Tab-separated table of C-alpha atoms in Angstrom:
chain	number	residue	atom	x	y	z
A	245	MET	CA	161.152	197.495	92.189
A	246	ARG	CA	162.045	197.298	96.038
A	247	LYS	CA	161.824	193.343	95.789
A	248	LEU	CA	164.052	193.541	92.937
A	249	TYR	CA	166.512	195.683	94.794
A	250	LEU	CA	166.622	193.318	98.333
A	251	PHE	CA	167.034	190.363	95.603
A	252	PHE	CA	170.180	191.748	94.246
A	253	PHE	CA	171.226	192.871	97.895
A	254	VAL	CA	171.116	189.266	99.172
A	255	LEU	CA	172.599	187.874	96.302
A	256	SER	CA	175.609	190.505	96.690
A	257	LEU	CA	175.934	189.336	100.455
A	258	PHE	CA	175.882	185.627	99.276
A	259	ALA	CA	178.700	186.433	97.026
A	260	LEU	CA	181.074	188.515	98.993
A	261	ALA	CA	180.711	187.002	102.480
A	262	PRO	CA	180.915	183.494	102.085
A	263	ALA	CA	184.455	183.742	100.431
A	264	GLY	CA	186.140	182.840	103.524
A	265	ALA	CA	183.740	179.668	103.717
A	266	ARG	CA	184.232	178.827	100.330
A	267	ALA	CA	187.994	178.533	100.986
A	268	ARG	CA	187.435	176.665	104.196
A	269	GLN	CA	185.353	173.911	102.035
A	270	THR	CA	188.120	173.861	99.677
A	271	ALA	CA	190.688	173.141	102.168
A	272	ALA	CA	188.166	170.609	103.664
A	273	ALA	CA	188.174	168.879	100.110
A	274	GLN	CA	192.045	168.604	99.964
A	275	GLN	CA	192.081	167.052	103.614
A	276	ARG	CA	191.837	163.224	103.753
A	277	LEU	CA	192.919	160.564	106.312
A	278	ILE	CA	194.843	157.469	104.819
A	279	GLY	CA	195.930	154.698	107.243
A	280	GLU	CA	195.270	151.304	108.500
A	281	VAL	CA	192.164	150.094	110.263
A	282	THR	CA	193.287	148.830	113.687
A	283	ALA	CA	189.927	148.189	115.243
A	284	VAL	CA	186.277	148.271	114.241
A	285	ASP	CA	183.171	149.129	116.656
A	286	ALA	CA	180.168	147.742	115.431
A	287	ALA	CA	178.242	148.746	118.320
A	288	ALA	CA	179.228	152.700	117.910
A	289	HIS	CA	179.901	152.177	114.378
A	290	THR	CA	183.469	153.843	114.398
A	291	VAL	CA	186.679	152.743	113.127
A	292	THR	CA	190.160	153.320	114.845
A	293	VAL	CA	193.128	154.162	112.221
A	294	ARG	CA	196.696	154.225	112.555
A	295	SER	CA	197.452	156.874	109.910
A	296	ASP	CA	200.409	157.010	107.514
A	297	ALA	CA	201.659	159.908	109.867
A	298	GLY	CA	201.651	157.350	112.532
A	299	GLN	CA	198.647	158.845	114.910
A	300	THR	CA	195.849	156.610	115.874
A	301	VAL	CA	192.406	158.359	115.137
A	302	THR	CA	188.887	157.471	115.250
A	303	LEU	CA	186.519	157.899	112.521
A	304	SER	CA	182.855	157.762	113.078
A	305	THR	CA	180.083	156.999	110.292
A	306	THR	CA	176.679	157.651	110.074
A	307	GLU	CA	173.646	156.321	107.870
A	308	GLN	CA	174.723	158.586	105.200
A	309	THR	CA	178.512	157.288	104.787
A	310	THR	CA	179.048	155.596	101.907
A	311	TYR	CA	181.554	152.608	101.685
A	312	THR	CA	183.534	151.513	98.428
A	313	ARG	CA	185.877	148.453	98.380
A	314	LEU	CA	188.747	148.317	95.932
A	315	ALA	CA	190.436	145.094	95.158
A	316	PRO	CA	194.112	145.153	95.845
A	317	GLY	CA	196.248	147.241	93.460
A	318	VAL	CA	192.836	148.757	91.623
A	319	THR	CA	192.644	152.780	91.890
A	320	ASP	CA	189.730	153.266	89.719
A	321	LEU	CA	187.095	154.277	91.833
A	322	LYS	CA	184.418	152.922	89.058
A	323	GLN	CA	186.011	149.305	89.522
A	324	GLY	CA	185.066	149.351	93.309
A	325	GLU	CA	181.958	147.663	94.826
A	326	LYS	CA	179.337	149.140	97.024
A	327	VAL	CA	179.465	147.856	100.524
A	328	THR	CA	178.152	148.518	103.913
A	329	PHE	CA	180.180	149.396	107.245
A	330	GLU	CA	180.334	145.527	108.258
A	331	ALA	CA	182.713	145.223	105.238
A	332	VAL	CA	185.512	147.207	106.919
A	333	ARG	CA	188.020	144.839	108.194
A	334	VAL	CA	190.893	145.392	110.658
A	335	GLY	CA	194.066	145.574	108.357
A	336	ASP	CA	192.311	147.530	105.401
A	337	ARG	CA	193.704	150.295	104.180
A	338	VAL	CA	191.245	153.162	104.267
A	339	LEU	CA	190.961	156.482	102.843
A	340	ALA	CA	188.426	159.227	104.243
A	341	PRO	CA	188.306	162.200	101.834
A	342	GLY	CA	187.504	165.288	103.666
A	343	VAL	CA	188.345	164.325	107.181
A	344	ALA	CA	191.038	166.151	109.088
A	345	ALA	CA	194.454	164.369	110.497
A	346	ALA	CA	192.643	164.482	113.813
A	347	GLY	CA	189.820	162.292	112.638
A	348	GLY	CA	186.395	162.896	112.468
A	349	THR	CA	182.939	161.773	110.702
A	350	ALA	CA	183.330	160.541	107.766
A	351	ALA	CA	180.985	160.850	104.681
A	352	ARG	CA	182.586	158.412	102.690
A	353	LEU	CA	185.123	155.600	103.076
A	354	ILE	CA	187.457	153.719	100.724
A	355	VAL	CA	188.749	150.598	101.677
A	356	MET	CA	191.294	148.282	100.126
A	357	ALA	CA	192.572	144.909	101.678
A	358	ARG	CA	195.930	144.343	101.830
A	359	PRO	CA	197.596	142.125	98.778
A	360	GLY	CA	197.774	138.327	100.190
A	361	GLY	CA	195.580	139.947	103.363
A	362	GLY	CA	194.124	137.138	105.432
A	363	GLY	CA	197.050	135.097	106.050
A	364	GLY	CA	199.432	135.101	108.871
A	365	GLY	CA	202.789	133.820	109.783
A	366	GLN	CA	206.165	135.550	110.070
A	367	ASN	CA	205.958	137.936	106.967
A	368	ALA	CA	202.680	139.255	107.694
A	369	GLY	CA	204.056	142.761	108.374
A	370	ARG	CA	201.890	144.324	110.796
A	371	ARG	CA	199.722	141.323	111.736
A	372	LEU	CA	200.539	137.954	113.650
A	373	ASN	CA	198.294	134.918	114.199
A	374	GLY	CA	199.045	131.877	115.992
A	375	ARG	CA	198.177	130.085	119.329
A	376	VAL	CA	198.658	131.533	123.156
A	377	VAL	CA	201.259	129.542	124.984
A	378	SER	CA	201.243	131.331	127.916
A	379	VAL	CA	200.496	134.846	129.736
A	380	ASP	CA	201.990	136.850	132.154
A	381	ALA	CA	199.890	139.346	133.329
A	382	ALA	CA	202.060	141.060	135.841
A	383	LYS	CA	204.402	141.910	132.975
A	384	LYS	CA	201.664	142.306	130.229
A	385	LEU	CA	203.203	139.907	127.934
A	386	ILE	CA	201.681	136.717	125.855
A	387	VAL	CA	203.771	134.144	124.315
A	388	VAL	CA	202.452	133.171	120.775
A	389	GLN	CA	203.312	129.824	118.951
A	390	THR	CA	202.781	130.891	114.976
A	391	ARG	CA	203.808	129.373	112.031
A	392	GLY	CA	207.089	130.510	110.015
A	393	ARG	CA	209.335	129.706	107.324
A	394	GLU	CA	211.125	127.161	109.480
A	395	GLY	CA	207.987	125.858	110.856
A	396	GLN	CA	206.380	126.710	114.263
A	397	GLU	CA	208.262	129.816	115.913
A	398	SER	CA	207.543	131.654	119.016
A	399	ALA	CA	206.823	135.529	119.544
A	400	THR	CA	206.397	137.364	122.751
A	401	VAL	CA	203.691	139.865	122.536
A	402	ASP	CA	203.953	143.113	124.483
A	403	VAL	CA	200.352	143.941	125.112
A	404	SER	CA	200.914	146.881	127.651
A	405	ALA	CA	199.433	149.361	125.347
A	406	ALA	CA	196.864	146.993	123.434
A	407	ARG	CA	193.255	147.154	123.061
A	408	VAL	CA	192.235	143.605	124.068
A	409	LEU	CA	188.967	142.114	122.320
A	410	HIS	CA	187.347	138.806	122.474
A	411	TYR	CA	185.407	136.948	119.814
A	412	ALA	CA	181.924	136.957	120.335
A	413	PRO	CA	180.282	133.322	121.391
A	414	ASP	CA	178.482	133.023	118.140
A	415	SER	CA	180.710	134.754	115.494
A	416	MET	CA	184.296	134.788	114.336
A	417	ARG	CA	184.109	138.033	112.589
A	418	PRO	CA	186.456	140.569	114.016
A	419	ALA	CA	183.539	143.248	113.649
A	420	ASP	CA	181.672	141.358	116.384
A	421	ALA	CA	184.234	141.075	118.795
A	422	VAL	CA	183.669	142.408	122.160
A	423	PRO	CA	186.208	144.521	124.672
A	424	ALA	CA	187.926	142.249	127.066
A	425	SER	CA	190.848	142.058	129.428
A	426	LEU	CA	194.153	140.076	129.785
A	427	ALA	CA	192.481	138.134	132.243
A	428	ASP	CA	189.992	136.669	129.613
A	429	VAL	CA	193.365	135.366	127.622
A	430	HIS	CA	194.330	131.645	128.235
A	431	ALA	CA	196.664	129.287	127.198
A	432	GLY	CA	195.512	127.613	123.970
A	433	ASP	CA	193.421	130.371	122.714
A	434	ASN	CA	193.730	131.425	119.107
A	435	ILE	CA	195.082	134.876	118.919
A	436	ARG	CA	195.377	137.800	116.261
A	437	ALA	CA	197.496	140.649	117.022
A	438	THR	CA	197.962	144.083	115.145
A	439	GLY	CA	201.377	146.035	115.745
A	440	GLU	CA	204.948	146.156	115.092
A	441	ARG	CA	207.173	143.345	114.991
A	442	SER	CA	210.444	143.654	116.017
A	443	ALA	CA	213.482	143.346	113.518
A	444	GLY	CA	214.363	139.553	114.378
A	445	GLY	CA	210.724	138.824	114.749
A	446	SER	CA	210.657	137.211	118.140
A	447	ALA	CA	209.049	140.276	119.816
A	448	PHE	CA	205.837	142.057	119.063
A	449	LYS	CA	204.377	145.182	120.117
A	450	ALA	CA	200.829	144.920	119.861
A	451	GLU	CA	198.053	147.978	119.179
A	452	GLU	CA	195.074	145.322	119.633
A	453	VAL	CA	194.822	141.487	120.351
A	454	LEU	CA	191.910	139.561	119.449
A	455	THR	CA	191.229	136.260	121.099
A	456	GLY	CA	188.947	133.333	121.146
A	457	SER	CA	188.855	129.569	121.669
A	458	PHE	CA	187.033	127.204	119.082
A	459	ALA	CA	186.154	123.531	118.518
A	460	ARG	CA	185.199	121.659	115.608
A	461	PHE	CA	183.709	118.275	115.512
A	462	THR	CA	181.269	116.009	113.925
A	463	GLY	CA	178.063	114.015	115.289
A	464	THR	CA	174.237	113.408	115.149
A	465	VAL	CA	171.564	115.319	116.136
A	466	ALA	CA	169.975	113.743	119.082
A	467	GLY	CA	167.589	116.429	120.005
A	468	VAL	CA	166.362	119.930	119.288
A	469	ASP	CA	164.475	122.240	121.312
A	470	ALA	CA	162.996	125.123	119.575
A	471	GLN	CA	161.835	127.116	122.289
A	472	ARG	CA	165.156	127.219	124.114
A	473	ASN	CA	166.851	127.596	120.712
A	474	GLU	CA	169.233	124.538	121.312
A	475	VAL	CA	170.121	121.723	119.793
A	476	THR	CA	171.477	118.206	121.262
A	477	VAL	CA	174.593	116.876	119.374
A	478	LYS	CA	176.308	113.245	119.787
A	479	ASN	CA	179.862	113.729	119.331
A	480	GLU	CA	180.939	110.806	117.210
A	481	ALA	CA	184.010	110.895	118.439
A	482	SER	CA	183.692	110.483	122.089
A	483	GLY	CA	179.872	109.391	121.967
A	484	GLY	CA	179.200	111.815	124.473
A	485	THR	CA	176.337	114.439	123.787
A	486	VAL	CA	176.810	118.328	123.839
A	487	ARG	CA	173.958	120.823	124.331
A	488	LEU	CA	174.473	123.925	121.732
A	489	THR	CA	172.657	126.838	122.090
A	490	LEU	CA	172.371	129.130	118.948
A	491	GLY	CA	173.192	132.618	119.061
A	492	ALA	CA	171.973	135.616	116.795
A	493	ARG	CA	174.808	135.314	114.671
A	494	SER	CA	174.991	131.251	114.197
A	495	THR	CA	174.872	130.068	110.775
A	496	LEU	CA	173.211	126.924	110.059
A	497	ARG	CA	173.707	125.666	106.100
A	498	ARG	CA	173.144	122.466	104.389
A	499	MET	CA	175.520	120.846	102.099
A	500	THR	CA	173.861	120.607	98.230
A	501	PRO	CA	174.810	117.571	96.155
A	502	GLU	CA	176.817	119.873	93.745
A	503	VAL	CA	179.242	121.026	96.538
A	504	GLU	CA	179.612	117.750	97.907
A	505	GLN	CA	180.548	116.211	94.407
A	506	LYS	CA	183.021	118.930	94.105
A	507	LEU	CA	184.794	118.320	97.606
A	508	ALA	CA	184.692	114.550	96.569
A	509	GLU	CA	186.646	115.193	93.574
A	510	GLN	CA	189.132	117.413	95.201
A	511	ARG	CA	189.944	114.862	98.135
A	512	ALA	CA	190.510	112.214	95.347
A	513	GLU	CA	192.755	114.614	93.404
A	514	PHE	CA	194.805	115.555	96.756
A	515	GLN	CA	195.199	111.878	97.519
A	516	ARG	CA	196.512	111.054	94.042
A	517	GLN	CA	198.884	113.831	94.031
A	518	ARG	CA	200.099	112.481	97.454
A	519	GLU	CA	200.752	109.000	96.171
A	520	GLN	CA	202.382	110.252	93.035
A	521	ARG	CA	205.044	112.234	95.109
A	522	ARG	CA	205.186	109.284	97.455
A	523	ALA	CA	206.066	107.170	94.403
A	524	GLU	CA	208.552	109.735	92.832
A	525	ARG	CA	210.352	109.933	96.246
A	526	GLN	CA	210.852	105.904	96.213
A	527	GLN	CA	211.815	105.762	92.670
A	528	GLN	CA	214.707	108.578	93.340
A	529	GLY	CA	215.753	106.829	96.405
A	530	GLY	CA	216.372	103.630	94.211
A	531	GLN	CA	218.271	105.183	91.272
A	532	GLN	CA	220.595	107.452	93.484
A	533	GLY	CA	223.145	106.695	96.276
A	534	GLN	CA	221.570	106.431	99.675
A	535	GLY	CA	222.979	109.790	100.748
A	536	GLN	CA	221.976	111.878	97.622
A	537	GLY	CA	218.611	110.024	97.380
A	538	GLN	CA	217.505	110.931	100.692
A	539	ALA	CA	218.541	114.321	100.456
A	540	GLN	CA	216.622	114.964	97.173
A	541	GLY	CA	213.837	112.959	98.825
A	542	GLN	CA	213.516	115.226	101.535
A	543	GLY	CA	213.641	118.441	99.025
A	544	GLU	CA	211.245	116.730	96.988
A	545	GLY	CA	209.094	115.998	99.843
A	546	GLY	CA	209.300	119.926	101.335
A	547	ARG	CA	208.100	121.009	98.100
A	548	GLY	CA	205.038	118.467	98.001
A	549	ARG	CA	203.868	119.654	101.435
A	550	ARG	CA	203.852	123.468	100.314
A	551	GLY	CA	201.513	121.918	97.567
A	552	ASP	CA	199.038	120.479	99.855
A	553	GLY	CA	198.039	123.509	101.252
A	554	GLN	CA	199.044	125.929	98.683
A	555	GLY	CA	198.932	126.582	94.942
A	556	ARG	CA	198.691	123.930	92.247
A	557	GLY	CA	198.883	120.844	94.616
A	558	GLY	CA	196.325	122.376	97.054
A	559	PHE	CA	193.234	120.273	98.325
A	560	GLY	CA	191.345	123.467	96.687
A	561	GLY	CA	192.711	122.493	93.398
A	562	PRO	CA	194.587	124.647	90.956
A	563	GLY	CA	195.328	128.087	91.502
A	564	GLY	CA	194.821	128.775	95.060
A	565	GLY	CA	194.323	127.139	98.507
A	566	GLY	CA	191.638	124.770	99.553
A	567	GLY	CA	190.512	127.255	102.419
A	568	GLY	CA	189.541	130.129	100.637
A	569	ASN	CA	188.065	128.071	97.962
A	570	PHE	CA	186.054	126.228	100.632
A	571	GLN	CA	185.067	129.261	102.313
A	572	GLN	CA	183.344	130.806	99.053
A	573	MET	CA	181.399	127.427	98.536
A	574	PHE	CA	180.283	127.373	102.143
A	575	GLU	CA	178.904	131.277	101.957
A	576	GLY	CA	176.866	130.140	99.031
A	577	LEU	CA	175.351	127.183	100.966
A	578	PRO	CA	171.711	127.284	101.438
A	579	THR	CA	170.864	128.575	104.639
A	580	VAL	CA	168.200	126.116	107.192
A	581	THR	CA	166.533	126.760	110.621
A	582	LEU	CA	166.534	124.854	113.582
A	583	ALA	CA	162.985	123.542	112.575
A	584	ASP	CA	164.828	121.867	109.788
A	585	LEU	CA	166.988	119.758	111.665
A	586	LYS	CA	165.656	116.242	112.437
A	587	LYS	CA	166.974	113.723	114.745
A	588	GLY	CA	169.765	111.355	113.201
A	589	ASP	CA	170.910	114.181	110.768
A	590	MET	CA	174.909	114.212	110.425
A	591	VAL	CA	175.993	117.668	111.316
A	592	MET	CA	179.483	119.146	111.359
A	593	VAL	CA	179.778	122.018	114.082
A	594	THR	CA	182.290	124.541	114.948
A	595	VAL	CA	181.283	126.235	118.616
A	596	THR	CA	182.836	128.196	121.264
A	597	PRO	CA	183.050	125.642	124.037
A	598	SER	CA	181.830	126.293	127.671
A	599	ALA	CA	183.823	125.830	130.727
A	600	ASP	CA	182.658	122.493	131.697
A	601	ALA	CA	182.856	121.183	127.966
A	602	SER	CA	179.215	119.758	127.746
A	603	SER	CA	177.697	122.634	126.172
A	604	GLY	CA	178.598	125.503	123.875
A	605	THR	CA	177.440	128.164	121.471
A	606	VAL	CA	177.347	127.565	117.693
A	607	VAL	CA	179.600	129.687	115.403
A	608	SER	CA	178.620	127.363	112.451
A	609	LEU	CA	176.644	124.138	111.716
A	610	ILE	CA	176.766	122.534	108.261
A	611	THR	CA	174.500	119.220	108.050
A	612	GLY	CA	174.966	116.803	105.327
A	613	THR	CA	175.864	113.529	103.539
A	614	PRO	CA	178.009	111.632	106.537
A	615	GLU	CA	180.813	110.570	104.254
A	616	VAL	CA	181.294	114.034	103.094
A	617	LEU	CA	181.179	115.712	106.384
A	618	ARG	CA	183.661	113.072	107.973
A	619	SER	CA	186.291	113.823	105.161
A	620	MET	CA	185.607	117.690	105.958
A	621	GLN	CA	186.566	116.932	109.479
A	622	GLN	CA	189.737	114.822	108.846
A	623	PHE	CA	190.936	116.937	106.005
A	624	GLY	CA	190.236	120.413	107.778
A	625	GLY	CA	193.772	120.865	108.949
A	626	GLY	CA	192.780	120.448	112.447
A	627	ARG	CA	194.241	118.632	115.391
A	628	GLY	CA	195.041	115.140	114.081
A	629	GLY	CA	193.853	115.364	110.706
A	630	ASP	CA	196.042	114.665	107.583
A	631	GLY	CA	194.873	117.148	105.316
A	632	PRO	CA	196.327	120.635	104.069
A	633	ARG	CA	196.003	123.663	106.314
A	634	GLY	CA	193.747	126.238	105.788
A	635	MET	CA	190.791	124.351	104.896
A	636	SER	CA	188.342	124.961	107.971
A	637	PRO	CA	184.571	125.064	106.845
A	638	GLY	CA	183.078	128.247	108.622
A	639	LEU	CA	186.411	129.160	110.257
A	640	PRO	CA	188.452	132.312	108.450
A	641	GLY	CA	191.751	131.348	107.536
A	642	ASP	CA	193.563	134.218	109.248
A	643	VAL	CA	192.022	132.896	112.619
A	644	ILE	CA	192.499	128.924	112.247
A	645	GLY	CA	193.919	128.201	109.080
A	646	ASN	CA	197.501	128.934	109.716
A	647	GLY	CA	197.865	125.317	111.036
A	648	GLN	CA	196.740	125.973	114.248
A	649	GLY	CA	193.838	124.334	114.475
A	650	PRO	CA	190.857	124.007	116.794
A	651	THR	CA	192.540	125.317	120.180
A	652	ARG	CA	190.185	123.161	122.474
A	653	GLU	CA	189.219	119.660	122.349
A	654	PRO	CA	185.767	119.250	121.144
A	655	PRO	CA	182.980	119.136	124.130
A	656	ARG	CA	182.286	115.524	124.811
């Protein structure tokens, strides 16, 4: 009887005493942090968020944190994809249920990419992508060349209150970036800034800047040193050799016959459309007066150029630009190891060059048929290429794909 009395006594305490605690739990459940990801620290597993209230807070995650990614416009969590911490990107919208406005540890993160995210240019809102023209360390200003509606434009980026990051030598993923300073930013570097743009668009107040310098070239394998984790490649353009080191995140892939055939078909279609537009312009010029014909021909030419890189006229075929389509194909290619490479193999490499340009670190390496790799290099939108912008194998479109091309000459 005494045990039964004690049981009911404890039960009554549990029912009465936790009333305040239950109220706090209810209030906590109603809390949620909503904002935009401005930084991701992979080492610390933290996410910096600029909340919709205008505050910059830090979200911590644990091994028990769950992540759900929603496609732009989707609100049903059942349609979300279960992902990992590595899927969280700068620029994503994020919802952290149960986290106060001041930040804290998130048990769950719901992330959504902005519609049309990943691109750059003058209409990217809080994102600016381009190439560094000059750096004024004293004034903490960076002049950036970016692509706008009217072609190349300049913007002055104020980094006085910005967090500065630098791409890791063997990766172009923002999550792998490392802390840096303004002294690490140089003219010619690619830059990706997050912040607030002025009304006129010529000034940008940065909260975070991410910079790096890359090169892409084709060549043949001259030697493999498995012990040093290095491969020596003879640059096809210059004839010189460059010693390349593989990092922990370097990717090595092999082209498949199916992908090579698809790329060949896309290139043929691109060339056919280009010839068709040229013939149409010539025909218009012959049928109409010189002045009117030139004006209409220029207008048609402008529409054709937009088609070259985007939409139906793009290298990637109907319904999308070539860069996104190729990137998906690239991710699906089979991986290889250093031991699979043989002397004489044709490769296309994307690297972070060293200071003396005689060596570098591999970001990505693709081996395959020489003709296909050469056409990929030519039509990759890089320096000297006549292909559509956005097709940058192994290079994220928001880094290189905005018509900026590789920012340093390939190692020689």
